[in-house]
Short mmCIF file of C-alpha atoms in Angstrom, two decimals:
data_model
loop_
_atom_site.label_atom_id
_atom_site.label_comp_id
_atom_site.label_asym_id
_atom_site.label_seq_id
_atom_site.Cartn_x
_atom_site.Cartn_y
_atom_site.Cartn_z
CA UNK K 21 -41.07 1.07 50.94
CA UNK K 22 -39.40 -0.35 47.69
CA UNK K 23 -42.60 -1.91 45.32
CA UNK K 24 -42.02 -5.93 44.84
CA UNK K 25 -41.87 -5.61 40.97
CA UNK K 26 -38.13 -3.46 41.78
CA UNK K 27 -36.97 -5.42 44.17
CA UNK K 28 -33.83 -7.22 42.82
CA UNK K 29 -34.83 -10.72 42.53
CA UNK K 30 -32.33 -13.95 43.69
CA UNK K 31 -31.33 -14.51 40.24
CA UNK K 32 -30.31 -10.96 39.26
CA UNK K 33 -28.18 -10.40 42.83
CA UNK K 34 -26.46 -14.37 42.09
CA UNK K 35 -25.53 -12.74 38.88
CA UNK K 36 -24.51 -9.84 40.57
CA UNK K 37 -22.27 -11.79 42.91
CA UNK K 38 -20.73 -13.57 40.10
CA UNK K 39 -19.81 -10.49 38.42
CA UNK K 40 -18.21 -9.11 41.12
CA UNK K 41 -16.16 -12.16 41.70
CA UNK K 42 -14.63 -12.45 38.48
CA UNK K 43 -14.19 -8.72 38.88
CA UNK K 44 -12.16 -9.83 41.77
CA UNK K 45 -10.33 -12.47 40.18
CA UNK K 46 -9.32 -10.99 37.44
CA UNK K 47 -7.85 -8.05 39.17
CA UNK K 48 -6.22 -10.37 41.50
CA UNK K 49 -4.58 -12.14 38.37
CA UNK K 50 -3.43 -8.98 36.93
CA UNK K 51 -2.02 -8.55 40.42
CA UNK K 52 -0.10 -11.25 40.41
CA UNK K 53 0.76 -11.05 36.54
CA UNK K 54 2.46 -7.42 37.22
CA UNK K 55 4.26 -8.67 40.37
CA UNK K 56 6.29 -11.40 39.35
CA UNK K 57 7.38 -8.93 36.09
CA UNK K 58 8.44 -6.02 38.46
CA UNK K 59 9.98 -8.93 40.59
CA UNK K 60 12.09 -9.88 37.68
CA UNK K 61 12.93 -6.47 36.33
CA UNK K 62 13.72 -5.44 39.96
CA UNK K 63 16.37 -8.40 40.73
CA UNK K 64 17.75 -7.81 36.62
CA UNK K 65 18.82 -4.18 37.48
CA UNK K 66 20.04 -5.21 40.98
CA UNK K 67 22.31 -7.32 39.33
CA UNK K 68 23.45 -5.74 36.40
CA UNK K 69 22.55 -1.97 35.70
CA UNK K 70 25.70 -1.16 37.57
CA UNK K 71 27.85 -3.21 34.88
CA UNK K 72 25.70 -1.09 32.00
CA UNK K 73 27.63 1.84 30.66
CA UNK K 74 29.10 2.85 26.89
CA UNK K 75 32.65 0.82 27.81
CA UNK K 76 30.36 -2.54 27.94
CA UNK K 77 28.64 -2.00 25.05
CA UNK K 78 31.60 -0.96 23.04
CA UNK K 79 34.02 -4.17 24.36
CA UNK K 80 34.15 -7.42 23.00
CA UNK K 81 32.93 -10.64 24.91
CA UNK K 82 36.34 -12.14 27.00
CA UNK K 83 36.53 -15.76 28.60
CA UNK K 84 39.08 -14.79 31.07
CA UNK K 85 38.23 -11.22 32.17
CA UNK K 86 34.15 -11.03 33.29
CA UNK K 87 34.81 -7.94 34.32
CA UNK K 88 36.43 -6.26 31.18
CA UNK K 89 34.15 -8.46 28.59
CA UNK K 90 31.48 -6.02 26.24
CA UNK K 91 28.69 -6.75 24.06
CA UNK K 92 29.93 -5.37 21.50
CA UNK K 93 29.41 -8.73 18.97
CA UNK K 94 26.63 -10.04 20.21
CA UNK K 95 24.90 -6.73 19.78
CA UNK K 96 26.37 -6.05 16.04
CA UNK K 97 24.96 -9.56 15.30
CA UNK K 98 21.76 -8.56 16.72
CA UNK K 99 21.61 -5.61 14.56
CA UNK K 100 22.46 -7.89 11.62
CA UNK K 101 20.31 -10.71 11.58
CA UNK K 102 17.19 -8.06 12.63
CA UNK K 103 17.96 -5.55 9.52
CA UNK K 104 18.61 -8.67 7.48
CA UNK K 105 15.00 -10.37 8.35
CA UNK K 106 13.45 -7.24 7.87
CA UNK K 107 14.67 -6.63 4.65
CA UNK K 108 13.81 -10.17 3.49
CA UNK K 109 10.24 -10.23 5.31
CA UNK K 110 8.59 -7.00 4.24
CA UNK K 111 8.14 -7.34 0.68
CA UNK K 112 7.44 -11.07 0.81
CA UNK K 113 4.73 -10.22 3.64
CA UNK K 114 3.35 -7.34 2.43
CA UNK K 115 2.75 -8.84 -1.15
CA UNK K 116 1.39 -12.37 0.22
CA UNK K 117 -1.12 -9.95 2.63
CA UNK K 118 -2.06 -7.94 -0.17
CA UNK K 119 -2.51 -10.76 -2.87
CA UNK K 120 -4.93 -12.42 -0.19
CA UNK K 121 -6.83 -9.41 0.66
CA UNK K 122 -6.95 -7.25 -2.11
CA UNK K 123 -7.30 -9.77 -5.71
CA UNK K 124 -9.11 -12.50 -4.13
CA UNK K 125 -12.50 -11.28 -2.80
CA UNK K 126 -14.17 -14.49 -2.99
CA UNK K 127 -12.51 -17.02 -0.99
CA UNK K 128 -11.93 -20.17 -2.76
CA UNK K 129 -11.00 -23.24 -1.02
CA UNK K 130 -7.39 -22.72 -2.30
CA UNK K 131 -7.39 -19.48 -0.51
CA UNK K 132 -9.18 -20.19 2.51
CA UNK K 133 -6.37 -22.96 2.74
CA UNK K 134 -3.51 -20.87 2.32
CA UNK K 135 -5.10 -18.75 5.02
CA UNK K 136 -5.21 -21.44 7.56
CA UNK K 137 -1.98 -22.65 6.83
CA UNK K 138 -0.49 -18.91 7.18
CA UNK K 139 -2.51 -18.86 10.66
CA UNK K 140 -1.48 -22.05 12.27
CA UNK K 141 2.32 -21.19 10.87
CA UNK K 142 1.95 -18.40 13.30
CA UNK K 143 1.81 -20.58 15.87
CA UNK K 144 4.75 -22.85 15.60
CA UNK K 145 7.52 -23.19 18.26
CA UNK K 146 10.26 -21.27 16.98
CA UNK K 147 12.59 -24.18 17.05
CA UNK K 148 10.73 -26.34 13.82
CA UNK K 149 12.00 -23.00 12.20
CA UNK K 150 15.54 -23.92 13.68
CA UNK K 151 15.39 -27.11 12.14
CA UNK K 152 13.69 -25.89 8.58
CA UNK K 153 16.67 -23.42 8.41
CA UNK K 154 19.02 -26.19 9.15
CA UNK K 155 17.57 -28.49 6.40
CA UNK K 156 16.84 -25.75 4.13
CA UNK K 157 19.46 -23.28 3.98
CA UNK K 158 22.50 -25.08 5.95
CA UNK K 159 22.25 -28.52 4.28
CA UNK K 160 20.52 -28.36 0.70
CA UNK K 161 21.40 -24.40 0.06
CA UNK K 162 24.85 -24.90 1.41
CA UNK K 163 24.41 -21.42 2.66
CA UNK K 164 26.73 -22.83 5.73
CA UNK K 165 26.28 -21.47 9.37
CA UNK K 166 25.98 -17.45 8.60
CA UNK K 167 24.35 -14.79 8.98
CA UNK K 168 22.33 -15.19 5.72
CA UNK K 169 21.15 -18.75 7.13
CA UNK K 170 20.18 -16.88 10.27
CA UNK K 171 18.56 -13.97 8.83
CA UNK K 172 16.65 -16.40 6.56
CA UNK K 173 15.47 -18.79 9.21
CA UNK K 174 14.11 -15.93 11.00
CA UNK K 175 12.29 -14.58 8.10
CA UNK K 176 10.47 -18.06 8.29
CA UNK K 177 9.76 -17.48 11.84
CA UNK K 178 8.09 -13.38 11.76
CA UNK K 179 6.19 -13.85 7.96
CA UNK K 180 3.02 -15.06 9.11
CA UNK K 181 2.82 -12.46 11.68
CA UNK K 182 3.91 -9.82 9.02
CA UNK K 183 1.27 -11.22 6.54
CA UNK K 184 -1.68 -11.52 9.16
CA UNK K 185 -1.06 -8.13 10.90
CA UNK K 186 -0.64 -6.49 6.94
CA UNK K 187 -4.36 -8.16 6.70
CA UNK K 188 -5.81 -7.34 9.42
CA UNK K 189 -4.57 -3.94 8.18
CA UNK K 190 -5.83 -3.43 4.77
CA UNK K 191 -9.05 -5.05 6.01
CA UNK K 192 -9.15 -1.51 8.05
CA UNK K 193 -9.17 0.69 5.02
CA UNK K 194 -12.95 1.75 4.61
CA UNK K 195 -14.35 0.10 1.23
CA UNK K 196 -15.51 3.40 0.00
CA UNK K 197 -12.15 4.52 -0.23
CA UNK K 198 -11.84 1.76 -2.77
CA UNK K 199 -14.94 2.47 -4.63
CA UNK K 200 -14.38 6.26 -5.24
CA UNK K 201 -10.77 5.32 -6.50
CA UNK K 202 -12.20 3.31 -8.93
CA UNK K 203 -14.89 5.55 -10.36
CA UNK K 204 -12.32 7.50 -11.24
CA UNK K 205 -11.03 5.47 -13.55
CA UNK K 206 -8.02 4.34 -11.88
CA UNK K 207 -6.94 0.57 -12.09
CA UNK K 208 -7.19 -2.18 -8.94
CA UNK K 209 -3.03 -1.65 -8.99
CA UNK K 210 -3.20 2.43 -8.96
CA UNK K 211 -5.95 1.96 -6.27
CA UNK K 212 -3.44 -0.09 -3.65
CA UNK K 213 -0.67 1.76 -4.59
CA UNK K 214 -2.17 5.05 -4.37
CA UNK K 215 -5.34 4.68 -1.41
CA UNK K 216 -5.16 1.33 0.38
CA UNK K 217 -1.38 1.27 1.18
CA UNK K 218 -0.76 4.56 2.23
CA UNK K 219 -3.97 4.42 4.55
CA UNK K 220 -2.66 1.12 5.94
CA UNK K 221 0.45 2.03 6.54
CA UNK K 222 0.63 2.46 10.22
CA UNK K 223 -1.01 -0.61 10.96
CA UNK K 224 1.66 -2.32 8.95
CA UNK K 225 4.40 -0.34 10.30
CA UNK K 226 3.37 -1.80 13.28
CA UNK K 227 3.40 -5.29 12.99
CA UNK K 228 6.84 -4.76 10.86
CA UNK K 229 7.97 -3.36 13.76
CA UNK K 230 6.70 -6.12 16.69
CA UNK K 231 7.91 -8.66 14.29
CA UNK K 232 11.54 -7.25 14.55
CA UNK K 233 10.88 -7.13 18.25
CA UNK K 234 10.34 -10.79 18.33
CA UNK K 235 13.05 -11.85 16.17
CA UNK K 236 15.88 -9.96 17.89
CA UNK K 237 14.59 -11.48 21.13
CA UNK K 238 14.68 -15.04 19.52
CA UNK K 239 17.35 -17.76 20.75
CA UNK K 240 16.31 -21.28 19.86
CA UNK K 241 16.43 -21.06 15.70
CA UNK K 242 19.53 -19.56 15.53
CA UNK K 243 21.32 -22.16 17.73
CA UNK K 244 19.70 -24.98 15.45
CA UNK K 245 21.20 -23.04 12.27
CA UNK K 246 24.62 -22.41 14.00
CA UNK K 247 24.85 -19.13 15.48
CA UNK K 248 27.60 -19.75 18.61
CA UNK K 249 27.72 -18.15 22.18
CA UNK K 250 30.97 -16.96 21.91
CA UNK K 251 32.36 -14.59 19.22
CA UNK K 252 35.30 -11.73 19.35
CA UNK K 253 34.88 -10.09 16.07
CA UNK K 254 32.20 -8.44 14.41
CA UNK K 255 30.52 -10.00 11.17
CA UNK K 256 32.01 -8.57 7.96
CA UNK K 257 29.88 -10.08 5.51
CA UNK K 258 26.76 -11.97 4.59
CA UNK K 259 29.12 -15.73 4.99
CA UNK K 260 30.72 -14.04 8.28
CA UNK K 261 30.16 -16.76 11.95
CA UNK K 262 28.05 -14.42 14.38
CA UNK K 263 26.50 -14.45 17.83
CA UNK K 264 23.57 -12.75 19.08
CA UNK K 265 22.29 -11.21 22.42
CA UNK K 266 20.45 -13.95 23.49
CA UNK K 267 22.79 -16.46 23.07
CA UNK K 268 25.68 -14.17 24.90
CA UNK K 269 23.12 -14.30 27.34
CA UNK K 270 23.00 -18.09 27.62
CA UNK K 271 26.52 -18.59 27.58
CA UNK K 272 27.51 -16.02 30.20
CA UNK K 273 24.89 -17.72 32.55
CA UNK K 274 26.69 -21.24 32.05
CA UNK K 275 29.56 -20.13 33.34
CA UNK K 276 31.12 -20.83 36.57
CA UNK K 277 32.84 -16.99 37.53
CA UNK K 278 29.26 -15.30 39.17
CA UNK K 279 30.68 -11.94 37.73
CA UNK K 280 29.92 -13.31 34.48
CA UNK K 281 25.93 -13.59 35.48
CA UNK K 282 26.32 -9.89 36.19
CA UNK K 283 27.28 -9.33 32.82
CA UNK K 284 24.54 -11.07 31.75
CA UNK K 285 22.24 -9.01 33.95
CA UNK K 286 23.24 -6.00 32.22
CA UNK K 287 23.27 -7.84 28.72
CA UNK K 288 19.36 -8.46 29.32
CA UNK K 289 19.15 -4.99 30.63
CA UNK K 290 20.27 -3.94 26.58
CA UNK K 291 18.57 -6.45 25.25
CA UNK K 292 14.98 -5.50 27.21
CA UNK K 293 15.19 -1.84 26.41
CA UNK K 294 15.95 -2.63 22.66
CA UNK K 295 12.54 -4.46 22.38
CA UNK K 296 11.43 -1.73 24.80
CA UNK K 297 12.10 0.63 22.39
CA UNK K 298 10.68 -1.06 19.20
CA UNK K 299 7.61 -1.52 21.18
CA UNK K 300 7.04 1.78 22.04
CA UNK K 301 7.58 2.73 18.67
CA UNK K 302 4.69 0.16 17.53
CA UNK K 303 2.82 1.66 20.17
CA UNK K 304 3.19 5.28 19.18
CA UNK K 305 2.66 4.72 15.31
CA UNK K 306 -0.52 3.15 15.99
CA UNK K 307 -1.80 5.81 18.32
CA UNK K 308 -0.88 8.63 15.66
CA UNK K 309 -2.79 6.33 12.95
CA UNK K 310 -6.10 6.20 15.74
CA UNK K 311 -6.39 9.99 15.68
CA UNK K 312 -5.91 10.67 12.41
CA UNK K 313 -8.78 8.08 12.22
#
């Protein structure tokens, strides 16, 4: 016979009971969650991995033929405006993240309000970028409707994600490694050039790389700062007109032929294993950086 004092009393088996059911419902939400994603992946690639093969990614887009018209421009675009905001958000980001981390240790009110700013910029809908880009670049830059404009506007869009992922990383860099830099006489600079970057590194690798992810994946900005759905040559320049994956996307699905929403099936079929394939790359860079940990 159990004693009384071990008996479970009403309290603990309530709590008990309420553990198990949000056990229960969170399961059942991840359920669901995972369902309606295989749902949509599994009705995508009905529709359009049979339309997926080199000759559609190497054609251009056609108004008249659905079943001749090719990525081709959409997906050089792509390419363009992602390499472009890359190249414009790294340094900016990285310099911004280390400038708040690494040369101001106490947090003045100036700094502490750049750092909410930077944090609720993260959070914007994508399309007040659209219309910074528009008013910025388009109309007082006179940039015009480019790639540039584009590649700017999402630069806007991915830097506080870049900054506050770079942060998040140098914050990750033990402070001893810091310490015994400097007792050796080298300078702050030295120190972050030489210790805290190259530690940090994967970390911001990674959020480099899921900040690509996001812009290639973006529509709404781009349409704001004049990117078009419909475009048969490829971008030769920094002023060249461009389209982008998304947008193809979008266009193909407005029109009336239905084999044009298969090639739009197997556009998002591109398009999801693109960001499939930066993500896994994110993923894989920071699970190298864990064990080395």
């Amino acid at each position: 016979m159990t004693p009384t004092f071990l008996r479970p009393t009403s309290r603990s088996q309530k709590r008990k009971a309420l553990d198990k059911a949000f056990t229960i419902f969170c399961a059942f939400a991840a359920i669901i969650a995972v369902s309606i994603l295989f749902v949509l992946i599994g009705k995508v690639l009905m529709d359009g991995l049979a339309r997926v093969s080199p000759q559609f990614i190497k054609s251009m887009p056609s108004q008249m033929f659905p079943d001749k018209a090719g990525i081709l421009s959409p997906l050089v675009g792509s390419l363009y405006v992602m390499a472009l905001t890359v190249l414009f958000v790294v340094p900016v980001g990285i310099a911004a993240a280390v400038y708040l981390e690494e040369f101001t240790p106490k947090k003045t009110p100036f700094v502490r309000f750049i750092q909410v700013n930077i944090a609720n910029l993260a959070g914007v809908p994508s399309i007040v970028y659209g219309m910074l880009g528009l008013t910025l670049f388009v109309s007082v830059m006179g940039l015009g409707k480019s790639v540039l404009t584009g590649a700017l506007t999402m630069s806007i869009l991915v830097l506080p994600m870049v900054i506050l992922v770079t942060q998040e990383a140098l914050k990750a860099v033990p402070k001893y490694y810091r310490e015994s830099s400097l007792a050796l006489g080298t300078t702050q600079w030295q120190t972050i050039r030489r210790i805290v970057l190259p530690t940090a590194l994967p970390g911001i690798l990674t959020g480099i790389i899921l900040s690509a992810s996001r812009a290639i994946g973006e529509t709404a900005p781009l349409i704001v700062v004049g990117a078009v759905g419909f475009v048969t040559f490829l971008p030769t320049g920094l002023d060249s007109r461009y389209t982008v994956l998304p947008l193809q996307i979008l266009y193909w699905i407005g029109q009336p032929k239905p084999e044009f929403r298969t090639a739009a099936a197997a556009a998002i079929i591109v398009l999801s294993d693109m960001i499939l394939i930066l993500n896994s790359a994110a993923i894989i860079i920071r699970a190298r950086a864990q064990k080395k940990l």
